[in-house]
Amino acid sequence: MADITRRLGWRHLRGAPTAHIRHHRSGTLVHDGPGLSFWFRSLTAALSEVPVDDRELAMTFHARTVDFQDVTVQATVTYRISDPAVAAARLDFSIDPDTGSWRGAPLEQLGTLLTETAQQHALDVLARTPLSAALVDGVASVRERVAAGLAAEPRLPATGIEVVAVRVVALRPEPEVERALRTPAREQIQQEADRATYERRAVAVERERTIAENELASKIELARREEQLVEQRGTNARREAEESAAADKVRAEAEATRTVRLAEAEAARAVQLARAEAEAAREVGQARAQAQAAWLRVHAEVDVATLHALTGTRLAENLPRIDSVTISPDVLTGLLARLGAPR
């Protein structure tokens, strides 16, 4: 829609780049082109705005196949107005000089023309196609037929319209028929799903069995290694005992040898000591004998009185300590008598 402003009886129109503006003043074409901007008077101006951009027309219609099944066709037609002058002459694209809005509904007319033309060609191709084939290959065939029919339609170039592209979005049967058609596929899919589930379960069971076998093999291997470990520990203990016994034997033999050597040394020392003691005793005996002999030789040459005196001296030396001596008159008399007697 054109942008129109009012200033003191004048109007200013500013069009979009995608809108073709035609301005007639008193029947004479004054402005013609897209994206124009100009001043005009509303009482003498006749304005037309023709869109020249690509437009999408969505259409939905019903058709019947050769086996009398209703289908719904959803399609989209892309078109544009290639000749704005022809389109403005064939359709009412005039706009209000005060508001800039279309006086009629030209795009609805174009939509009706394109929809009816496309529907005619789609009905023609579907009427000779069974439902199963239409659902499988109907989209491509309908699209090709509609595109060819719109390209060959003489009314479209005469109206200045060019079809850019045709797309068929979907071909769908009635809901009951669609559910009936889906049932075998669903059953097959369900069977595939069940088979996949069973296979997955079988694979899971097989994997569990493999895991259990691996665990059992691991336990067996572990038990075998434990047995080897126990055997090795017994061998090590036996070897340690044998080595300990051998070491004890060596130590006992060494101790016995040392004891024997010590005993032999002690015996040798005892023999030497005994010999030394015997030699010393013999020498002491000899010395005592020699001393006794000398003592006897000395006493043999001394008179009797001297011997008595020596004897008394020895007795006095060997007597115990005497604190006091009591001499009776009888003893004293005898002693004095003996001392006074001649020798």
Short mmCIF file of C-alpha atoms in Angstrom, two decimals:
data_model
loop_
_atom_site.label_atom_id
_atom_site.label_comp_id
_atom_site.label_asym_id
_atom_site.label_seq_id
_atom_site.Cartn_x
_atom_site.Cartn_y
_atom_site.Cartn_z
CA MET A 1 0.00 0.00 0.00
CA ALA A 2 1.34 3.40 -1.01
CA ASP A 3 2.17 6.03 1.59
CA ILE A 4 0.15 9.20 0.92
CA THR A 5 0.38 12.47 2.87
CA ARG A 6 -1.77 15.62 2.51
CA ARG A 7 -0.51 19.22 2.41
CA LEU A 8 -2.90 22.16 1.64
CA GLY A 9 -4.91 20.43 -1.06
CA TRP A 10 -1.93 18.56 -2.50
CA ARG A 11 -1.10 14.93 -2.00
CA HIS A 12 2.31 13.29 -1.89
CA LEU A 13 2.70 9.64 -2.84
CA ARG A 14 5.69 7.55 -1.91
CA GLY A 15 5.74 4.06 -3.34
CA ALA A 16 7.72 0.95 -2.41
CA PRO A 17 10.42 -0.51 -4.68
CA THR A 18 8.25 -3.60 -5.19
CA ALA A 19 5.16 -1.61 -6.22
CA HIS A 20 4.62 -0.31 -9.77
CA ILE A 21 2.81 3.05 -9.71
CA ARG A 22 0.78 4.39 -12.67
CA HIS A 23 -0.40 8.01 -12.42
CA HIS A 24 -2.91 9.37 -14.92
CA ARG A 25 -3.85 13.05 -14.86
CA SER A 26 -6.87 13.99 -16.95
CA GLY A 27 -6.46 10.73 -18.89
CA THR A 28 -2.75 11.25 -19.57
CA LEU A 29 -0.12 8.92 -18.11
CA VAL A 30 2.18 11.15 -16.09
CA HIS A 31 4.15 8.71 -13.87
CA ASP A 32 4.80 5.06 -14.57
CA GLY A 33 7.34 2.88 -12.69
CA PRO A 34 8.23 1.19 -9.40
CA GLY A 35 9.28 3.07 -6.27
CA LEU A 36 8.05 6.51 -7.45
CA SER A 37 7.58 9.56 -5.27
CA PHE A 38 5.65 12.66 -6.48
CA TRP A 39 3.07 15.33 -5.65
CA PHE A 40 -0.41 15.27 -7.22
CA ARG A 41 -3.91 16.66 -6.88
CA SER A 42 -6.54 14.17 -5.88
CA LEU A 43 -9.33 15.65 -8.02
CA THR A 44 -7.45 15.17 -11.30
CA ALA A 45 -5.37 12.07 -10.49
CA ALA A 46 -6.08 8.39 -11.22
CA LEU A 47 -3.63 6.12 -9.41
CA SER A 48 -2.88 2.42 -9.78
CA GLU A 49 -0.49 0.35 -7.65
CA VAL A 50 0.55 -3.02 -9.05
CA PRO A 51 2.80 -5.25 -6.88
CA VAL A 52 5.70 -6.70 -8.88
CA ASP A 53 7.28 -8.88 -6.15
CA ASP A 54 6.98 -12.68 -5.97
CA ARG A 55 3.90 -13.79 -4.09
CA GLU A 56 2.94 -17.13 -2.58
CA LEU A 57 -0.55 -18.48 -3.10
CA ALA A 58 -1.49 -21.42 -0.89
CA MET A 59 -4.40 -23.52 -2.06
CA THR A 60 -6.24 -26.55 -0.74
CA PHE A 61 -8.87 -28.46 -2.69
CA HIS A 62 -10.45 -31.91 -2.83
CA ALA A 63 -10.24 -34.40 -5.68
CA ARG A 64 -11.42 -37.95 -6.41
CA THR A 65 -9.28 -40.79 -7.71
CA VAL A 66 -10.24 -43.41 -10.28
CA ASP A 67 -11.29 -45.82 -7.49
CA PHE A 68 -13.66 -43.16 -6.04
CA GLN A 69 -11.53 -42.17 -3.07
CA ASP A 70 -11.49 -38.57 -1.92
CA VAL A 71 -8.06 -36.96 -1.46
CA THR A 72 -7.03 -33.52 -0.25
CA VAL A 73 -4.41 -31.65 -2.26
CA GLN A 74 -2.28 -28.97 -0.62
CA ALA A 75 -0.22 -26.91 -3.05
CA THR A 76 1.56 -23.56 -3.28
CA VAL A 77 1.94 -21.47 -6.44
CA THR A 78 4.57 -18.72 -6.63
CA TYR A 79 3.73 -16.01 -9.17
CA ARG A 80 4.49 -12.41 -10.01
CA ILE A 81 3.03 -9.71 -12.24
CA SER A 82 5.46 -9.41 -15.13
CA ASP A 83 3.52 -6.74 -17.08
CA PRO A 84 2.05 -4.15 -14.68
CA ALA A 85 0.45 -2.14 -17.49
CA VAL A 86 -1.51 -5.15 -18.78
CA ALA A 87 -2.46 -6.22 -15.26
CA ALA A 88 -3.65 -2.70 -14.40
CA ALA A 89 -5.70 -2.68 -17.61
CA ARG A 90 -7.27 -6.13 -16.98
CA LEU A 91 -7.76 -5.91 -13.20
CA ASP A 92 -8.72 -3.11 -10.87
CA PHE A 93 -5.48 -2.02 -9.15
CA SER A 94 -6.68 1.56 -8.58
CA ILE A 95 -6.02 3.09 -5.16
CA ASP A 96 -7.74 5.79 -3.14
CA PRO A 97 -5.81 9.07 -3.49
CA ASP A 98 -6.46 9.91 0.16
CA THR A 99 -5.69 6.59 1.89
CA GLY A 100 -3.55 4.71 -0.66
CA SER A 101 -5.58 1.48 -0.29
CA TRP A 102 -6.99 -0.52 -3.17
CA ARG A 103 -10.55 0.24 -4.16
CA GLY A 104 -11.14 -3.39 -5.16
CA ALA A 105 -9.61 -6.79 -4.43
CA PRO A 106 -7.31 -7.53 -7.39
CA LEU A 107 -5.10 -10.07 -5.57
CA GLU A 108 -8.16 -12.11 -4.62
CA GLN A 109 -9.15 -12.20 -8.27
CA LEU A 110 -5.67 -13.37 -9.22
CA GLY A 111 -5.80 -16.00 -6.49
CA THR A 112 -9.15 -17.29 -7.69
CA LEU A 113 -7.89 -17.47 -11.28
CA LEU A 114 -4.73 -19.38 -10.32
CA THR A 115 -6.53 -21.70 -7.87
CA GLU A 116 -9.25 -22.69 -10.31
CA THR A 117 -6.74 -23.25 -13.11
CA ALA A 118 -4.44 -25.37 -10.92
CA GLN A 119 -7.39 -27.28 -9.47
CA GLN A 120 -8.69 -28.11 -12.92
CA HIS A 121 -5.39 -29.72 -13.97
CA ALA A 122 -4.95 -31.53 -10.64
CA LEU A 123 -8.47 -32.99 -10.83
CA ASP A 124 -7.80 -34.11 -14.38
CA VAL A 125 -4.66 -36.08 -13.46
CA LEU A 126 -6.08 -37.55 -10.22
CA ALA A 127 -9.27 -38.72 -11.89
CA ARG A 128 -7.21 -41.23 -13.90
CA THR A 129 -4.99 -42.37 -11.00
CA PRO A 130 -5.82 -44.99 -8.33
CA LEU A 131 -5.45 -44.05 -4.70
CA SER A 132 -2.38 -46.18 -4.03
CA ALA A 133 -0.51 -44.74 -7.03
CA ALA A 134 -1.63 -41.23 -6.13
CA LEU A 135 -0.27 -41.59 -2.63
CA VAL A 136 3.03 -42.99 -3.93
CA ASP A 137 3.74 -40.90 -7.03
CA GLY A 138 0.85 -38.44 -7.06
CA VAL A 139 2.77 -35.48 -5.69
CA ALA A 140 5.27 -35.40 -8.55
CA SER A 141 2.68 -36.09 -11.26
CA VAL A 142 0.27 -33.48 -9.91
CA ARG A 143 3.05 -30.89 -9.62
CA GLU A 144 4.23 -31.51 -13.17
CA ARG A 145 0.71 -31.42 -14.54
CA VAL A 146 -0.25 -28.23 -12.70
CA ALA A 147 3.02 -26.49 -13.69
CA ALA A 148 2.53 -27.47 -17.34
CA GLY A 149 -1.12 -26.42 -17.27
CA LEU A 150 -0.41 -23.02 -15.75
CA ALA A 151 2.40 -22.43 -18.23
CA ALA A 152 0.06 -23.25 -21.14
CA GLU A 153 -2.91 -21.26 -19.79
CA PRO A 154 -3.47 -18.28 -22.18
CA ARG A 155 -5.34 -16.16 -19.64
CA LEU A 156 -2.30 -15.74 -17.43
CA PRO A 157 -0.02 -13.97 -19.98
CA ALA A 158 -3.02 -11.99 -21.15
CA THR A 159 -3.42 -10.75 -17.59
CA GLY A 160 0.31 -10.01 -17.20
CA ILE A 161 0.92 -12.88 -14.74
CA GLU A 162 3.98 -15.15 -14.76
CA VAL A 163 4.09 -18.40 -12.75
CA VAL A 164 7.46 -18.78 -11.04
CA ALA A 165 7.11 -22.18 -9.30
CA VAL A 166 4.57 -24.81 -8.33
CA ARG A 167 4.88 -26.97 -5.21
CA VAL A 168 2.55 -29.72 -4.08
CA VAL A 169 2.89 -30.02 -0.32
CA ALA A 170 0.73 -33.08 0.36
CA LEU A 171 -1.80 -35.54 -1.02
CA ARG A 172 -3.84 -36.99 1.83
CA PRO A 173 -6.85 -39.33 1.76
CA GLU A 174 -9.76 -39.23 4.18
CA PRO A 175 -8.92 -39.96 7.83
CA GLU A 176 -10.64 -43.38 7.82
CA VAL A 177 -8.91 -44.45 4.63
CA GLU A 178 -5.61 -43.11 5.88
CA ARG A 179 -5.94 -45.10 9.10
CA ALA A 180 -6.84 -48.21 7.10
CA LEU A 181 -3.83 -47.70 4.85
CA ARG A 182 -1.59 -47.10 7.82
CA THR A 183 -2.66 -50.29 9.57
CA PRO A 184 -0.57 -52.78 7.49
CA ALA A 185 2.43 -50.50 7.60
CA ARG A 186 1.97 -50.04 11.32
CA GLU A 187 1.64 -53.79 11.80
CA GLN A 188 4.78 -54.35 9.78
CA ILE A 189 6.59 -51.64 11.69
CA GLN A 190 5.35 -53.16 14.96
CA GLN A 191 6.55 -56.57 13.84
CA GLU A 192 9.90 -55.09 12.93
CA ALA A 193 9.98 -53.37 16.30
CA ASP A 194 9.06 -56.62 18.08
CA ARG A 195 11.68 -58.52 16.11
CA ALA A 196 14.21 -55.84 16.92
CA THR A 197 13.16 -56.05 20.58
CA TYR A 198 13.52 -59.84 20.58
CA GLU A 199 16.85 -59.61 18.82
CA ARG A 200 17.98 -56.97 21.29
CA ARG A 201 16.86 -59.18 24.15
CA ALA A 202 18.61 -62.17 22.58
CA VAL A 203 21.74 -60.10 22.14
CA ALA A 204 21.42 -58.92 25.74
CA VAL A 205 20.99 -62.51 26.95
CA GLU A 206 23.96 -63.62 24.86
CA ARG A 207 26.03 -60.78 26.22
CA GLU A 208 24.96 -61.62 29.76
CA ARG A 209 25.91 -65.26 29.15
CA THR A 210 29.25 -64.14 27.74
CA ILE A 211 29.77 -61.87 30.73
CA ALA A 212 28.86 -64.72 33.11
CA GLU A 213 31.23 -67.08 31.29
CA ASN A 214 33.97 -64.47 31.45
CA GLU A 215 33.33 -63.97 35.16
CA LEU A 216 33.40 -67.74 35.73
CA ALA A 217 36.60 -68.06 33.70
CA SER A 218 38.05 -65.18 35.69
CA LYS A 219 37.11 -66.89 38.96
CA ILE A 220 38.61 -70.19 37.75
CA GLU A 221 41.79 -68.42 36.69
CA LEU A 222 41.86 -66.58 40.01
CA ALA A 223 41.42 -69.85 41.93
CA ARG A 224 44.17 -71.47 39.86
CA ARG A 225 46.50 -68.58 40.55
CA GLU A 226 45.59 -68.70 44.25
CA GLU A 227 46.45 -72.41 44.21
CA GLN A 228 49.76 -71.60 42.56
CA LEU A 229 50.29 -68.87 45.12
CA VAL A 230 49.60 -71.27 48.02
CA GLU A 231 51.92 -73.85 46.47
CA GLN A 232 54.59 -71.26 45.94
CA ARG A 233 54.17 -70.02 49.50
CA GLY A 234 54.56 -73.65 50.78
CA THR A 235 57.64 -74.08 48.64
CA ASN A 236 59.04 -70.82 49.94
CA ALA A 237 58.25 -71.80 53.54
CA ARG A 238 59.84 -75.22 53.06
CA ARG A 239 62.88 -73.62 51.47
CA GLU A 240 63.08 -71.09 54.30
CA ALA A 241 62.82 -73.95 56.85
CA GLU A 242 65.53 -75.93 55.06
CA GLU A 243 67.75 -72.89 54.85
CA SER A 244 67.04 -72.08 58.51
CA ALA A 245 67.82 -75.69 59.53
CA ALA A 246 71.03 -75.60 57.50
CA ALA A 247 71.94 -72.29 59.09
CA ASP A 248 71.14 -73.71 62.57
CA LYS A 249 73.26 -76.77 61.77
CA VAL A 250 76.14 -74.59 60.68
CA ARG A 251 75.76 -72.46 63.79
CA ALA A 252 75.57 -75.60 66.02
CA GLU A 253 78.63 -77.08 64.36
CA ALA A 254 80.47 -73.79 64.75
CA GLU A 255 79.34 -73.54 68.37
CA ALA A 256 80.39 -77.13 69.03
CA THR A 257 83.75 -76.55 67.39
CA ARG A 258 84.19 -73.38 69.38
CA THR A 259 83.15 -75.18 72.59
CA VAL A 260 85.56 -78.04 71.88
CA ARG A 261 88.33 -75.62 71.19
CA LEU A 262 87.50 -73.69 74.35
CA ALA A 263 87.40 -76.94 76.35
CA GLU A 264 90.70 -78.03 74.86
CA ALA A 265 92.18 -74.64 75.65
CA GLU A 266 90.76 -74.78 79.20
CA ALA A 267 92.11 -78.31 79.62
CA ALA A 268 95.52 -77.23 78.31
CA ARG A 269 95.46 -74.26 80.65
CA ALA A 270 94.37 -76.54 83.54
CA VAL A 271 97.17 -79.00 82.74
CA GLN A 272 99.68 -76.19 82.54
CA LEU A 273 98.28 -74.72 85.78
CA ALA A 274 98.42 -78.13 87.47
CA ARG A 275 101.95 -78.61 86.24
CA ALA A 276 102.86 -75.15 87.42
CA GLU A 277 101.21 -75.77 90.81
CA ALA A 278 102.92 -79.16 91.13
CA GLU A 279 106.24 -77.61 90.19
CA ALA A 280 105.64 -74.80 92.69
CA ALA A 281 104.56 -77.29 95.37
CA ARG A 282 107.63 -79.40 94.68
CA GLU A 283 109.87 -76.38 94.86
CA VAL A 284 108.08 -75.19 98.04
CA GLY A 285 108.42 -78.67 99.53
CA GLN A 286 112.07 -78.75 98.61
CA ALA A 287 112.56 -75.31 100.09
CA ARG A 288 110.71 -76.32 103.25
CA ALA A 289 112.69 -79.56 103.42
CA GLN A 290 115.92 -77.66 102.95
CA ALA A 291 114.81 -75.11 105.56
CA GLN A 292 113.77 -77.89 107.94
CA ALA A 293 117.04 -79.66 107.37
CA ALA A 294 118.96 -76.46 107.99
CA TRP A 295 116.81 -75.80 111.05
CA LEU A 296 117.51 -79.27 112.33
CA ARG A 297 121.22 -78.89 111.65
CA VAL A 298 121.21 -75.64 113.55
CA HIS A 299 119.32 -77.13 116.52
CA ALA A 300 121.46 -80.19 116.54
CA GLU A 301 124.54 -78.11 117.26
CA VAL A 302 122.86 -76.05 120.07
CA ASP A 303 122.91 -77.16 123.69
CA VAL A 304 119.83 -78.27 125.60
CA ALA A 305 119.29 -75.06 127.49
CA THR A 306 119.22 -73.04 124.35
CA LEU A 307 116.73 -75.45 122.85
CA HIS A 308 114.54 -75.09 125.91
CA ALA A 309 114.69 -71.36 125.59
CA LEU A 310 113.81 -71.48 121.88
CA THR A 311 111.02 -73.85 122.61
CA GLY A 312 109.63 -71.51 125.20
CA THR A 313 109.92 -68.62 122.79
CA ARG A 314 108.02 -70.57 120.12
CA LEU A 315 105.37 -71.52 122.57
CA ALA A 316 105.06 -67.95 123.62
CA GLU A 317 104.70 -66.89 120.02
CA ASN A 318 101.99 -69.41 119.40
CA LEU A 319 100.09 -68.91 122.65
CA PRO A 320 96.97 -66.82 122.65
CA ARG A 321 96.97 -63.37 124.23
CA ILE A 322 97.20 -63.50 128.06
CA ASP A 323 96.03 -60.47 129.92
CA SER A 324 97.07 -61.69 133.40
CA VAL A 325 99.06 -64.67 134.82
CA THR A 326 98.56 -66.08 138.23
CA ILE A 327 101.48 -68.13 139.58
CA SER A 328 100.81 -70.27 142.60
CA PRO A 329 103.45 -70.72 145.26
CA ASP A 330 103.83 -74.34 144.33
CA VAL A 331 104.64 -73.58 140.74
CA LEU A 332 106.93 -70.78 141.69
CA THR A 333 108.75 -72.98 144.15
CA GLY A 334 109.28 -75.72 141.60
CA LEU A 335 110.55 -73.30 138.99
CA LEU A 336 112.95 -71.67 141.33
CA ALA A 337 114.16 -75.02 142.43
CA ARG A 338 114.83 -76.09 138.92
CA LEU A 339 116.59 -72.86 138.11
CA GLY A 340 118.81 -73.15 141.11
CA ALA A 341 119.77 -76.74 140.49
CA PRO A 342 123.14 -77.41 138.84
CA ARG A 343 123.18 -78.43 135.25
#
